[in-house]
Amino acid sequence: MPLGRTVKVRKGFTILQAARSAGVAIPTRCGGNASCFMCKVQVKENLGLMEMQNNEKLKLAGLEGTDTRLACQAKIVGPVIVELPPDPLRAAIARQIQLQKEQDTLW
Ligand code: FES
């Protein structure tokens, strides 16, 4: 989500590997070492993600209960639906366009 892509992967693949298999880019800076925090995804349906390991728990401290996972660390063992956050640049442009529309309607 939100692209609606589906991919079948082997058990033990990470969400990041699965996304790449589906041709979906998830930004990373650390090469999948749980240190850049850029690969956060929202788990929408979890019928098959392994429990978090300590390094992921430490990185996501404070986000417990939000269904946030690090795509580079979360391993898949069954069906999972995840939502990728909007690209920061596109989100900023969308906010500017919306703001401009609101200002245009005032005049
Ligand atoms: S790729 Fe850097 S934390 Fe996941």
PDB file of N, CA and C and ligand atoms in Angstrom:
ATOM      1  N   MET A   1       0.849  -1.168   0.000  1.00  0.00           N
ATOM      2  CA  MET A   1       0.000   0.000   0.000  1.00  0.00           C
ATOM      3  C   MET A   1       0.907   1.247   0.000  1.00  0.00           C
ATOM      4  N   PRO A   2       0.604   2.328  -0.579  1.00  0.00           N
ATOM      5  CA  PRO A   2      -0.655   2.561  -1.271  1.00  0.00           C
ATOM      6  C   PRO A   2      -0.636   2.141  -2.743  1.00  0.00           C
ATOM      7  N   LEU A   3       0.442   1.539  -3.206  1.00  0.00           N
ATOM      8  CA  LEU A   3       0.555   1.213  -4.621  1.00  0.00           C
ATOM      9  C   LEU A   3      -0.242  -0.017  -5.008  1.00  0.00           C
ATOM     10  N   GLY A   4      -0.644  -0.799  -4.036  1.00  0.00           N
ATOM     11  CA  GLY A   4      -1.446  -1.977  -4.310  1.00  0.00           C
ATOM     12  C   GLY A   4      -0.665  -3.133  -4.915  1.00  0.00           C
ATOM     13  N   ARG A   5       0.623  -3.133  -4.721  1.00  0.00           N
ATOM     14  CA  ARG A   5       1.445  -4.215  -5.274  1.00  0.00           C
ATOM     15  C   ARG A   5       1.434  -5.421  -4.344  1.00  0.00           C
ATOM     16  N   THR A   6       1.474  -6.583  -4.952  1.00  0.00           N
ATOM     17  CA  THR A   6       1.531  -7.829  -4.202  1.00  0.00           C
ATOM     18  C   THR A   6       2.727  -8.629  -4.693  1.00  0.00           C
ATOM     19  N   VAL A   7       3.418  -9.250  -3.749  1.00  0.00           N
ATOM     20  CA  VAL A   7       4.565 -10.072  -4.132  1.00  0.00           C
ATOM     21  C   VAL A   7       4.629 -11.282  -3.209  1.00  0.00           C
ATOM     22  N   LYS A   8       5.025 -12.400  -3.764  1.00  0.00           N
ATOM     23  CA  LYS A   8       5.196 -13.610  -2.981  1.00  0.00           C
ATOM     24  C   LYS A   8       6.699 -13.816  -2.792  1.00  0.00           C
ATOM     25  N   VAL A   9       7.096 -14.014  -1.522  1.00  0.00           N
ATOM     26  CA  VAL A   9       8.516 -14.178  -1.229  1.00  0.00           C
ATOM     27  C   VAL A   9       8.731 -15.395  -0.341  1.00  0.00           C
ATOM     28  N   ARG A  10       9.987 -15.806  -0.241  1.00  0.00           N
ATOM     29  CA  ARG A  10      10.328 -16.919   0.636  1.00  0.00           C
ATOM     30  C   ARG A  10      10.253 -16.481   2.089  1.00  0.00           C
ATOM     31  N   LYS A  11       9.937 -17.419   2.982  1.00  0.00           N
ATOM     32  CA  LYS A  11       9.918 -17.126   4.414  1.00  0.00           C
ATOM     33  C   LYS A  11      11.288 -16.624   4.842  1.00  0.00           C
ATOM     34  N   GLY A  12      11.276 -15.598   5.677  1.00  0.00           N
ATOM     35  CA  GLY A  12      12.528 -15.046   6.175  1.00  0.00           C
ATOM     36  C   GLY A  12      12.984 -13.812   5.420  1.00  0.00           C
ATOM     37  N   PHE A  13      12.349 -13.536   4.276  1.00  0.00           N
ATOM     38  CA  PHE A  13      12.639 -12.283   3.587  1.00  0.00           C
ATOM     39  C   PHE A  13      12.196 -11.127   4.471  1.00  0.00           C
ATOM     40  N   THR A  14      12.909 -10.026   4.401  1.00  0.00           N
ATOM     41  CA  THR A  14      12.457  -8.836   5.118  1.00  0.00           C
ATOM     42  C   THR A  14      11.442  -8.093   4.244  1.00  0.00           C
ATOM     43  N   ILE A  15      10.711  -7.195   4.872  1.00  0.00           N
ATOM     44  CA  ILE A  15       9.775  -6.361   4.108  1.00  0.00           C
ATOM     45  C   ILE A  15      10.536  -5.569   3.059  1.00  0.00           C
ATOM     46  N   LEU A  16      11.737  -5.116   3.405  1.00  0.00           N
ATOM     47  CA  LEU A  16      12.549  -4.360   2.455  1.00  0.00           C
ATOM     48  C   LEU A  16      12.881  -5.205   1.234  1.00  0.00           C
ATOM     49  N   GLN A  17      13.279  -6.443   1.453  1.00  0.00           N
ATOM     50  CA  GLN A  17      13.598  -7.340   0.332  1.00  0.00           C
ATOM     51  C   GLN A  17      12.333  -7.617  -0.496  1.00  0.00           C
ATOM     52  N   ALA A  18      11.215  -7.810   0.184  1.00  0.00           N
ATOM     53  CA  ALA A  18       9.960  -8.077  -0.525  1.00  0.00           C
ATOM     54  C   ALA A  18       9.562  -6.874  -1.372  1.00  0.00           C
ATOM     55  N   ALA A  19       9.711  -5.681  -0.792  1.00  0.00           N
ATOM     56  CA  ALA A  19       9.355  -4.465  -1.532  1.00  0.00           C
ATOM     57  C   ALA A  19      10.221  -4.338  -2.785  1.00  0.00           C
ATOM     58  N   ARG A  20      11.485  -4.598  -2.623  1.00  0.00           N
ATOM     59  CA  ARG A  20      12.385  -4.513  -3.784  1.00  0.00           C
ATOM     60  C   ARG A  20      12.014  -5.545  -4.836  1.00  0.00           C
ATOM     61  N   SER A  21      11.601  -6.728  -4.388  1.00  0.00           N
ATOM     62  CA  SER A  21      11.150  -7.757  -5.336  1.00  0.00           C
ATOM     63  C   SER A  21       9.924  -7.295  -6.112  1.00  0.00           C
ATOM     64  N   ALA A  22       9.120  -6.471  -5.466  1.00  0.00           N
ATOM     65  CA  ALA A  22       7.912  -5.951  -6.102  1.00  0.00           C
ATOM     66  C   ALA A  22       8.182  -4.684  -6.899  1.00  0.00           C
ATOM     67  N   GLY A  23       9.428  -4.232  -6.905  1.00  0.00           N
ATOM     68  CA  GLY A  23       9.770  -3.018  -7.634  1.00  0.00           C
ATOM     69  C   GLY A  23       9.382  -1.747  -6.903  1.00  0.00           C
ATOM     70  N   VAL A  24       9.244  -1.860  -5.578  1.00  0.00           N
ATOM     71  CA  VAL A  24       8.869  -0.703  -4.766  1.00  0.00           C
ATOM     72  C   VAL A  24      10.098  -0.245  -3.993  1.00  0.00           C
ATOM     73  N   ALA A  25      10.407   1.014  -4.118  1.00  0.00           N
ATOM     74  CA  ALA A  25      11.583   1.560  -3.437  1.00  0.00           C
ATOM     75  C   ALA A  25      11.217   2.030  -2.042  1.00  0.00           C
ATOM     76  N   ILE A  26      11.952   1.560  -1.070  1.00  0.00           N
ATOM     77  CA  ILE A  26      11.846   2.069   0.298  1.00  0.00           C
ATOM     78  C   ILE A  26      13.174   2.749   0.584  1.00  0.00           C
ATOM     79  N   PRO A  27      13.129   4.033   0.988  1.00  0.00           N
ATOM     80  CA  PRO A  27      14.393   4.731   1.209  1.00  0.00           C
ATOM     81  C   PRO A  27      15.204   4.116   2.350  1.00  0.00           C
ATOM     82  N   THR A  28      16.492   4.041   2.166  1.00  0.00           N
ATOM     83  CA  THR A  28      17.397   3.555   3.210  1.00  0.00           C
ATOM     84  C   THR A  28      18.681   4.362   3.123  1.00  0.00           C
ATOM     85  N   ARG A  29      19.340   4.458   4.223  1.00  0.00           N
ATOM     86  CA  ARG A  29      20.633   5.126   4.214  1.00  0.00           C
ATOM     87  C   ARG A  29      21.707   4.244   4.858  1.00  0.00           C
ATOM     88  N   CYS A  30      21.248   3.268   5.637  1.00  0.00           N
ATOM     89  CA  CYS A  30      22.206   2.453   6.404  1.00  0.00           C
ATOM     90  C   CYS A  30      22.447   1.087   5.768  1.00  0.00           C
ATOM     91  N   GLY A  31      21.820   0.828   4.651  1.00  0.00           N
ATOM     92  CA  GLY A  31      22.023  -0.464   4.001  1.00  0.00           C
ATOM     93  C   GLY A  31      21.308  -1.603   4.709  1.00  0.00           C
ATOM     94  N   GLY A  32      20.269  -1.286   5.469  1.00  0.00           N
ATOM     95  CA  GLY A  32      19.494  -2.334   6.124  1.00  0.00           C
ATOM     96  C   GLY A  32      20.054  -2.776   7.456  1.00  0.00           C
ATOM     97  N   ASN A  33      20.777  -1.889   8.127  1.00  0.00           N
ATOM     98  CA  ASN A  33      21.410  -2.244   9.401  1.00  0.00           C
ATOM     99  C   ASN A  33      20.688  -1.685  10.626  1.00  0.00           C
ATOM    100  N   ALA A  34      19.447  -1.295  10.462  1.00  0.00           N
ATOM    101  CA  ALA A  34      18.637  -0.795  11.581  1.00  0.00           C
ATOM    102  C   ALA A  34      19.243   0.424  12.246  1.00  0.00           C
ATOM    103  N   SER A  35      19.857   1.290  11.456  1.00  0.00           N
ATOM    104  CA  SER A  35      20.446   2.468  12.099  1.00  0.00           C
ATOM    105  C   SER A  35      19.997   3.792  11.505  1.00  0.00           C
ATOM    106  N   CYS A  36      19.343   3.797  10.357  1.00  0.00           N
ATOM    107  CA  CYS A  36      18.967   5.085   9.756  1.00  0.00           C
ATOM    108  C   CYS A  36      17.507   5.467  10.031  1.00  0.00           C
ATOM    109  N   PHE A  37      16.652   4.493  10.337  1.00  0.00           N
ATOM    110  CA  PHE A  37      15.264   4.763  10.696  1.00  0.00           C
ATOM    111  C   PHE A  37      14.438   5.238   9.497  1.00  0.00           C
ATOM    112  N   MET A  38      14.990   5.125   8.288  1.00  0.00           N
ATOM    113  CA  MET A  38      14.286   5.636   7.107  1.00  0.00           C
ATOM    114  C   MET A  38      13.306   4.633   6.508  1.00  0.00           C
ATOM    115  N   CYS A  39      13.362   3.395   6.924  1.00  0.00           N
ATOM    116  CA  CYS A  39      12.557   2.363   6.274  1.00  0.00           C
ATOM    117  C   CYS A  39      11.298   2.027   7.063  1.00  0.00           C
ATOM    118  N   LYS A  40      10.855   2.955   7.899  1.00  0.00           N
ATOM    119  CA  LYS A  40       9.659   2.695   8.696  1.00  0.00           C
ATOM    120  C   LYS A  40       8.461   2.432   7.797  1.00  0.00           C
ATOM    121  N   VAL A  41       7.663   1.433   8.147  1.00  0.00           N
ATOM    122  CA  VAL A  41       6.413   1.152   7.445  1.00  0.00           C
ATOM    123  C   VAL A  41       5.336   0.901   8.490  1.00  0.00           C
ATOM    124  N   GLN A  42       4.100   1.072   8.072  1.00  0.00           N
ATOM    125  CA  GLN A  42       2.957   0.776   8.929  1.00  0.00           C
ATOM    126  C   GLN A  42       2.411  -0.589   8.542  1.00  0.00           C
ATOM    127  N   VAL A  43       2.266  -1.462   9.498  1.00  0.00           N
ATOM    128  CA  VAL A  43       1.694  -2.781   9.231  1.00  0.00           C
ATOM    129  C   VAL A  43       0.175  -2.663   9.328  1.00  0.00           C
ATOM    130  N   LYS A  44      -0.498  -2.929   8.228  1.00  0.00           N
ATOM    131  CA  LYS A  44      -1.952  -2.829   8.186  1.00  0.00           C
ATOM    132  C   LYS A  44      -2.628  -4.150   8.499  1.00  0.00           C
ATOM    133  N   GLU A  45      -1.994  -5.231   8.097  1.00  0.00           N
ATOM    134  CA  GLU A  45      -2.519  -6.552   8.414  1.00  0.00           C
ATOM    135  C   GLU A  45      -1.333  -7.475   8.630  1.00  0.00           C
ATOM    136  N   ASN A  46      -1.340  -8.134   9.770  1.00  0.00           N
ATOM    137  CA  ASN A  46      -0.191  -8.966  10.112  1.00  0.00           C
ATOM    138  C   ASN A  46      -0.619 -10.384  10.418  1.00  0.00           C
ATOM    139  N   LEU A  47      -0.492 -11.230   9.444  1.00  0.00           N
ATOM    140  CA  LEU A  47      -0.727 -12.648   9.671  1.00  0.00           C
ATOM    141  C   LEU A  47       0.586 -13.414   9.565  1.00  0.00           C
ATOM    142  N   GLY A  48       1.685 -12.678   9.458  1.00  0.00           N
ATOM    143  CA  GLY A  48       2.927 -13.404   9.291  1.00  0.00           C
ATOM    144  C   GLY A  48       4.194 -12.588   9.380  1.00  0.00           C
ATOM    145  N   LEU A  49       4.329 -11.797  10.440  1.00  0.00           N
ATOM    146  CA  LEU A  49       5.615 -11.132  10.672  1.00  0.00           C
ATOM    147  C   LEU A  49       6.237 -11.720  11.923  1.00  0.00           C
ATOM    148  N   MET A  50       7.534 -11.967  11.872  1.00  0.00           N
ATOM    149  CA  MET A  50       8.224 -12.454  13.066  1.00  0.00           C
ATOM    150  C   MET A  50       8.244 -11.357  14.119  1.00  0.00           C
ATOM    151  N   GLU A  51       8.354 -11.779  15.373  1.00  0.00           N
ATOM    152  CA  GLU A  51       8.460 -10.827  16.472  1.00  0.00           C
ATOM    153  C   GLU A  51       9.685  -9.938  16.279  1.00  0.00           C
ATOM    154  N   MET A  52       9.604  -8.734  16.841  1.00  0.00           N
ATOM    155  CA  MET A  52      10.747  -7.818  16.753  1.00  0.00           C
ATOM    156  C   MET A  52      11.934  -8.355  17.528  1.00  0.00           C
ATOM    157  N   GLN A  53      13.098  -8.203  16.974  1.00  0.00           N
ATOM    158  CA  GLN A  53      14.335  -8.507  17.687  1.00  0.00           C
ATOM    159  C   GLN A  53      14.778  -7.244  18.426  1.00  0.00           C
ATOM    160  N   ASN A  54      15.741  -7.404  19.302  1.00  0.00           N
ATOM    161  CA  ASN A  54      16.154  -6.297  20.172  1.00  0.00           C
ATOM    162  C   ASN A  54      16.581  -5.039  19.427  1.00  0.00           C
ATOM    163  N   ASN A  55      17.344  -5.178  18.342  1.00  0.00           N
ATOM    164  CA  ASN A  55      17.814  -3.974  17.652  1.00  0.00           C
ATOM    165  C   ASN A  55      16.645  -3.171  17.072  1.00  0.00           C
ATOM    166  N   GLU A  56      15.613  -3.861  16.576  1.00  0.00           N
ATOM    167  CA  GLU A  56      14.442  -3.151  16.050  1.00  0.00           C
ATOM    168  C   GLU A  56      13.638  -2.526  17.196  1.00  0.00           C
ATOM    169  N   LYS A  57      13.503  -3.263  18.299  1.00  0.00           N
ATOM    170  CA  LYS A  57      12.782  -2.719  19.459  1.00  0.00           C
ATOM    171  C   LYS A  57      13.444  -1.438  19.955  1.00  0.00           C
ATOM    172  N   LEU A  58      14.760  -1.455  20.017  1.00  0.00           N
ATOM    173  CA  LEU A  58      15.478  -0.271  20.486  1.00  0.00           C
ATOM    174  C   LEU A  58      15.241   0.914  19.552  1.00  0.00           C
ATOM    175  N   LYS A  59      15.275   0.659  18.253  1.00  0.00           N
ATOM    176  CA  LYS A  59      15.091   1.742  17.284  1.00  0.00           C
ATOM    177  C   LYS A  59      13.675   2.313  17.341  1.00  0.00           C
ATOM    178  N   LEU A  60      12.708   1.435  17.619  1.00  0.00           N
ATOM    179  CA  LEU A  60      11.309   1.871  17.587  1.00  0.00           C
ATOM    180  C   LEU A  60      10.773   2.195  18.978  1.00  0.00           C
ATOM    181  N   ALA A  61      11.670   2.383  19.928  1.00  0.00           N
ATOM    182  CA  ALA A  61      11.233   2.726  21.280  1.00  0.00           C
ATOM    183  C   ALA A  61      10.373   3.983  21.234  1.00  0.00           C
ATOM    184  N   GLY A  62       9.247   3.939  21.887  1.00  0.00           N
ATOM    185  CA  GLY A  62       8.316   5.062  21.880  1.00  0.00           C
ATOM    186  C   GLY A  62       7.224   4.893  20.840  1.00  0.00           C
ATOM    187  N   LEU A  63       7.375   3.967  19.939  1.00  0.00           N
ATOM    188  CA  LEU A  63       6.361   3.731  18.908  1.00  0.00           C
ATOM    189  C   LEU A  63       5.642   2.399  19.126  1.00  0.00           C
ATOM    190  N   GLU A  64       5.800   1.828  20.332  1.00  0.00           N
ATOM    191  CA  GLU A  64       5.132   0.570  20.612  1.00  0.00           C
ATOM    192  C   GLU A  64       3.624   0.746  20.442  1.00  0.00           C
ATOM    193  N   GLY A  65       2.995  -0.249  19.899  1.00  0.00           N
ATOM    194  CA  GLY A  65       1.542  -0.208  19.741  1.00  0.00           C
ATOM    195  C   GLY A  65       1.072   0.585  18.535  1.00  0.00           C
ATOM    196  N   THR A  66       1.989   1.081  17.709  1.00  0.00           N
ATOM    197  CA  THR A  66       1.585   1.860  16.535  1.00  0.00           C
ATOM    198  C   THR A  66       1.661   1.045  15.253  1.00  0.00           C
ATOM    199  N   ASP A  67       2.020  -0.228  15.362  1.00  0.00           N
ATOM    200  CA  ASP A  67       2.171  -1.108  14.191  1.00  0.00           C
ATOM    201  C   ASP A  67       3.252  -0.623  13.236  1.00  0.00           C
ATOM    202  N   THR A  68       4.190   0.130  13.765  1.00  0.00           N
ATOM    203  CA  THR A  68       5.334   0.570  12.960  1.00  0.00           C
ATOM    204  C   THR A  68       6.427  -0.487  13.028  1.00  0.00           C
ATOM    205  N   ARG A  69       7.002  -0.795  11.893  1.00  0.00           N
ATOM    206  CA  ARG A  69       8.129  -1.724  11.837  1.00  0.00           C
ATOM    207  C   ARG A  69       9.205  -1.158  10.933  1.00  0.00           C
ATOM    208  N   LEU A  70      10.412  -1.632  11.132  1.00  0.00           N
ATOM    209  CA  LEU A  70      11.510  -1.297  10.220  1.00  0.00           C
ATOM    210  C   LEU A  70      11.507  -2.333   9.111  1.00  0.00           C
ATOM    211  N   ALA A  71      11.341  -1.881   7.894  1.00  0.00           N
ATOM    212  CA  ALA A  71      11.248  -2.806   6.759  1.00  0.00           C
ATOM    213  C   ALA A  71      12.507  -3.654   6.615  1.00  0.00           C
ATOM    214  N   CYS A  72      13.644  -3.118   7.046  1.00  0.00           N
ATOM    215  CA  CYS A  72      14.894  -3.863   6.882  1.00  0.00           C
ATOM    216  C   CYS A  72      15.060  -4.953   7.927  1.00  0.00           C
ATOM    217  N   GLN A  73      14.256  -4.914   8.983  1.00  0.00           N
ATOM    218  CA  GLN A  73      14.403  -5.881  10.069  1.00  0.00           C
ATOM    219  C   GLN A  73      13.233  -6.851  10.182  1.00  0.00           C
ATOM    220  N   ALA A  74      12.051  -6.431   9.777  1.00  0.00           N
ATOM    221  CA  ALA A  74      10.843  -7.247   9.951  1.00  0.00           C
ATOM    222  C   ALA A  74      10.836  -8.378   8.932  1.00  0.00           C
ATOM    223  N   LYS A  75      10.903  -9.609   9.446  1.00  0.00           N
ATOM    224  CA  LYS A  75      10.953 -10.775   8.565  1.00  0.00           C
ATOM    225  C   LYS A  75       9.571 -11.367   8.373  1.00  0.00           C
ATOM    226  N   ILE A  76       9.336 -11.783   7.162  1.00  0.00           N
ATOM    227  CA  ILE A  76       8.021 -12.270   6.750  1.00  0.00           C
ATOM    228  C   ILE A  76       7.970 -13.800   6.836  1.00  0.00           C
ATOM    229  N   VAL A  77       6.900 -14.294   7.454  1.00  0.00           N
ATOM    230  CA  VAL A  77       6.690 -15.750   7.473  1.00  0.00           C
ATOM    231  C   VAL A  77       5.273 -16.106   7.012  1.00  0.00           C
ATOM    232  N   GLY A  78       4.485 -15.077   6.642  1.00  0.00           N
ATOM    233  CA  GLY A  78       3.117 -15.315   6.194  1.00  0.00           C
ATOM    234  C   GLY A  78       2.561 -14.042   5.578  1.00  0.00           C
ATOM    235  N   PRO A  79       1.261 -14.018   5.313  1.00  0.00           N
ATOM    236  CA  PRO A  79       0.653 -12.852   4.656  1.00  0.00           C
ATOM    237  C   PRO A  79       0.768 -11.569   5.491  1.00  0.00           C
ATOM    238  N   VAL A  80       1.144 -10.508   4.835  1.00  0.00           N
ATOM    239  CA  VAL A  80       1.328  -9.218   5.494  1.00  0.00           C
ATOM    240  C   VAL A  80       0.913  -8.115   4.525  1.00  0.00           C
ATOM    241  N   ILE A  81       0.254  -7.107   5.048  1.00  0.00           N
ATOM    242  CA  ILE A  81      -0.030  -5.898   4.259  1.00  0.00           C
ATOM    243  C   ILE A  81       0.640  -4.739   4.981  1.00  0.00           C
ATOM    244  N   VAL A  82       1.467  -4.002   4.257  1.00  0.00           N
ATOM    245  CA  VAL A  82       2.136  -2.844   4.853  1.00  0.00           C
ATOM    246  C   VAL A  82       1.861  -1.610   4.003  1.00  0.00           C
ATOM    247  N   GLU A  83       1.894  -0.474   4.681  1.00  0.00           N
ATOM    248  CA  GLU A  83       1.722   0.803   3.993  1.00  0.00           C
ATOM    249  C   GLU A  83       3.006   1.593   4.126  1.00  0.00           C
ATOM    250  N   LEU A  84       3.470   2.096   3.009  1.00  0.00           N
ATOM    251  CA  LEU A  84       4.683   2.902   3.013  1.00  0.00           C
ATOM    252  C   LEU A  84       4.318   4.348   3.286  1.00  0.00           C
ATOM    253  N   PRO A  85       5.129   5.055   4.050  1.00  0.00           N
ATOM    254  CA  PRO A  85       4.858   6.478   4.272  1.00  0.00           C
ATOM    255  C   PRO A  85       5.054   7.234   2.966  1.00  0.00           C
ATOM    256  N   PRO A  86       4.359   8.367   2.816  1.00  0.00           N
ATOM    257  CA  PRO A  86       4.551   9.140   1.593  1.00  0.00           C
ATOM    258  C   PRO A  86       5.978   9.642   1.498  1.00  0.00           C
ATOM    259  N   ASP A  87       6.454   9.763   0.281  1.00  0.00           N
ATOM    260  CA  ASP A  87       7.768  10.317   0.038  1.00  0.00           C
ATOM    261  C   ASP A  87       7.801  11.726   0.631  1.00  0.00           C
ATOM    262  N   PRO A  88       8.789  12.075   1.459  1.00  0.00           N
ATOM    263  CA  PRO A  88       8.804  13.379   2.124  1.00  0.00           C
ATOM    264  C   PRO A  88       8.735  14.557   1.151  1.00  0.00           C
ATOM    265  N   LEU A  89       9.425  14.477   0.025  1.00  0.00           N
ATOM    266  CA  LEU A  89       9.408  15.573  -0.940  1.00  0.00           C
ATOM    267  C   LEU A  89       8.019  15.725  -1.566  1.00  0.00           C
ATOM    268  N   ARG A  90       7.436  14.602  -1.956  1.00  0.00           N
ATOM    269  CA  ARG A  90       6.081  14.665  -2.536  1.00  0.00           C
ATOM    270  C   ARG A  90       5.071  15.163  -1.522  1.00  0.00           C
ATOM    271  N   ALA A  91       5.213  14.738  -0.265  1.00  0.00           N
ATOM    272  CA  ALA A  91       4.286  15.188   0.783  1.00  0.00           C
ATOM    273  C   ALA A  91       4.414  16.697   0.976  1.00  0.00           C
ATOM    274  N   ALA A  92       5.638  17.223   0.942  1.00  0.00           N
ATOM    275  CA  ALA A  92       5.850  18.662   1.106  1.00  0.00           C
ATOM    276  C   ALA A  92       5.238  19.426  -0.072  1.00  0.00           C
ATOM    277  N   ILE A  93       5.400  18.904  -1.280  1.00  0.00           N
ATOM    278  CA  ILE A  93       4.820  19.559  -2.460  1.00  0.00           C
ATOM    279  C   ILE A  93       3.300  19.533  -2.377  1.00  0.00           C
ATOM    280  N   ALA A  94       2.737  18.404  -1.967  1.00  0.00           N
ATOM    281  CA  ALA A  94       1.276  18.292  -1.843  1.00  0.00           C
ATOM    282  C   ALA A  94       0.750  19.296  -0.825  1.00  0.00           C
ATOM    283  N   ARG A  95       1.475  19.475   0.292  1.00  0.00           N
ATOM    284  CA  ARG A  95       1.060  20.451   1.305  1.00  0.00           C
ATOM    285  C   ARG A  95       1.101  21.865   0.738  1.00  0.00           C
ATOM    286  N   GLN A  96       2.132  22.198  -0.033  1.00  0.00           N
ATOM    287  CA  GLN A  96       2.246  23.525  -0.629  1.00  0.00           C
ATOM    288  C   GLN A  96       1.119  23.780  -1.624  1.00  0.00           C
ATOM    289  N   ILE A  97       0.809  22.772  -2.437  1.00  0.00           N
ATOM    290  CA  ILE A  97      -0.283  22.919  -3.417  1.00  0.00           C
ATOM    291  C   ILE A  97      -1.602  23.128  -2.694  1.00  0.00           C
ATOM    292  N   GLN A  98      -1.843  22.353  -1.632  1.00  0.00           N
ATOM    293  CA  GLN A  98      -3.081  22.495  -0.865  1.00  0.00           C
ATOM    294  C   GLN A  98      -3.159  23.883  -0.238  1.00  0.00           C
ATOM    295  N   LEU A  99      -2.058  24.355   0.315  1.00  0.00           N
ATOM    296  CA  LEU A  99      -2.013  25.688   0.934  1.00  0.00           C
ATOM    297  C   LEU A  99      -2.306  26.764  -0.113  1.00  0.00           C
ATOM    298  N   GLN A 100      -1.722  26.620  -1.300  1.00  0.00           N
ATOM    299  CA  GLN A 100      -1.935  27.588  -2.361  1.00  0.00           C
ATOM    300  C   GLN A 100      -3.402  27.614  -2.803  1.00  0.00           C
ATOM    301  N   LYS A 101      -4.011  26.422  -2.892  1.00  0.00           N
ATOM    302  CA  LYS A 101      -5.426  26.342  -3.255  1.00  0.00           C
ATOM    303  C   LYS A 101      -6.289  27.051  -2.224  1.00  0.00           C
ATOM    304  N   GLU A 102      -5.970  26.844  -0.940  1.00  0.00           N
ATOM    305  CA  GLU A 102      -6.744  27.483   0.116  1.00  0.00           C
ATOM    306  C   GLU A 102      -6.586  29.008   0.055  1.00  0.00           C
ATOM    307  N   GLN A 103      -5.387  29.487  -0.243  1.00  0.00           N
ATOM    308  CA  GLN A 103      -5.168  30.930  -0.354  1.00  0.00           C
ATOM    309  C   GLN A 103      -5.883  31.496  -1.586  1.00  0.00           C
ATOM    310  N   ASP A 104      -5.887  30.735  -2.681  1.00  0.00           N
ATOM    311  CA  ASP A 104      -6.559  31.191  -3.908  1.00  0.00           C
ATOM    312  C   ASP A 104      -8.060  31.322  -3.703  1.00  0.00           C
ATOM    313  N   THR A 105      -8.657  30.456  -2.901  1.00  0.00           N
ATOM    314  CA  THR A 105     -10.102  30.521  -2.690  1.00  0.00           C
ATOM    315  C   THR A 105     -10.489  31.712  -1.816  1.00  0.00           C
ATOM    316  N   LEU A 106      -9.541  32.253  -1.050  1.00  0.00           N
ATOM    317  CA  LEU A 106      -9.819  33.423  -0.222  1.00  0.00           C
ATOM    318  C   LEU A 106      -9.962  34.691  -1.057  1.00  0.00           C
ATOM    319  N   TRP A 107      -9.347  34.709  -2.227  1.00  0.00           N
ATOM    320  CA  TRP A 107      -9.373  35.933  -3.047  1.00  0.00           C
ATOM    321  C   TRP A 107     -10.518  35.922  -3.980  1.00  0.00           C
TER     322      TRP A 107
HETATM  323  S1  FES B   1      17.295   0.633   6.248  1.00  0.00           S
HETATM  324 FE1  FES B   1      18.123   1.854   7.791  1.00  0.00          FE
HETATM  325  S2  FES B   1      16.903   1.401   9.495  1.00  0.00           S
HETATM  326 FE2  FES B   1      16.117   0.131   7.973  1.00  0.00          FE
END
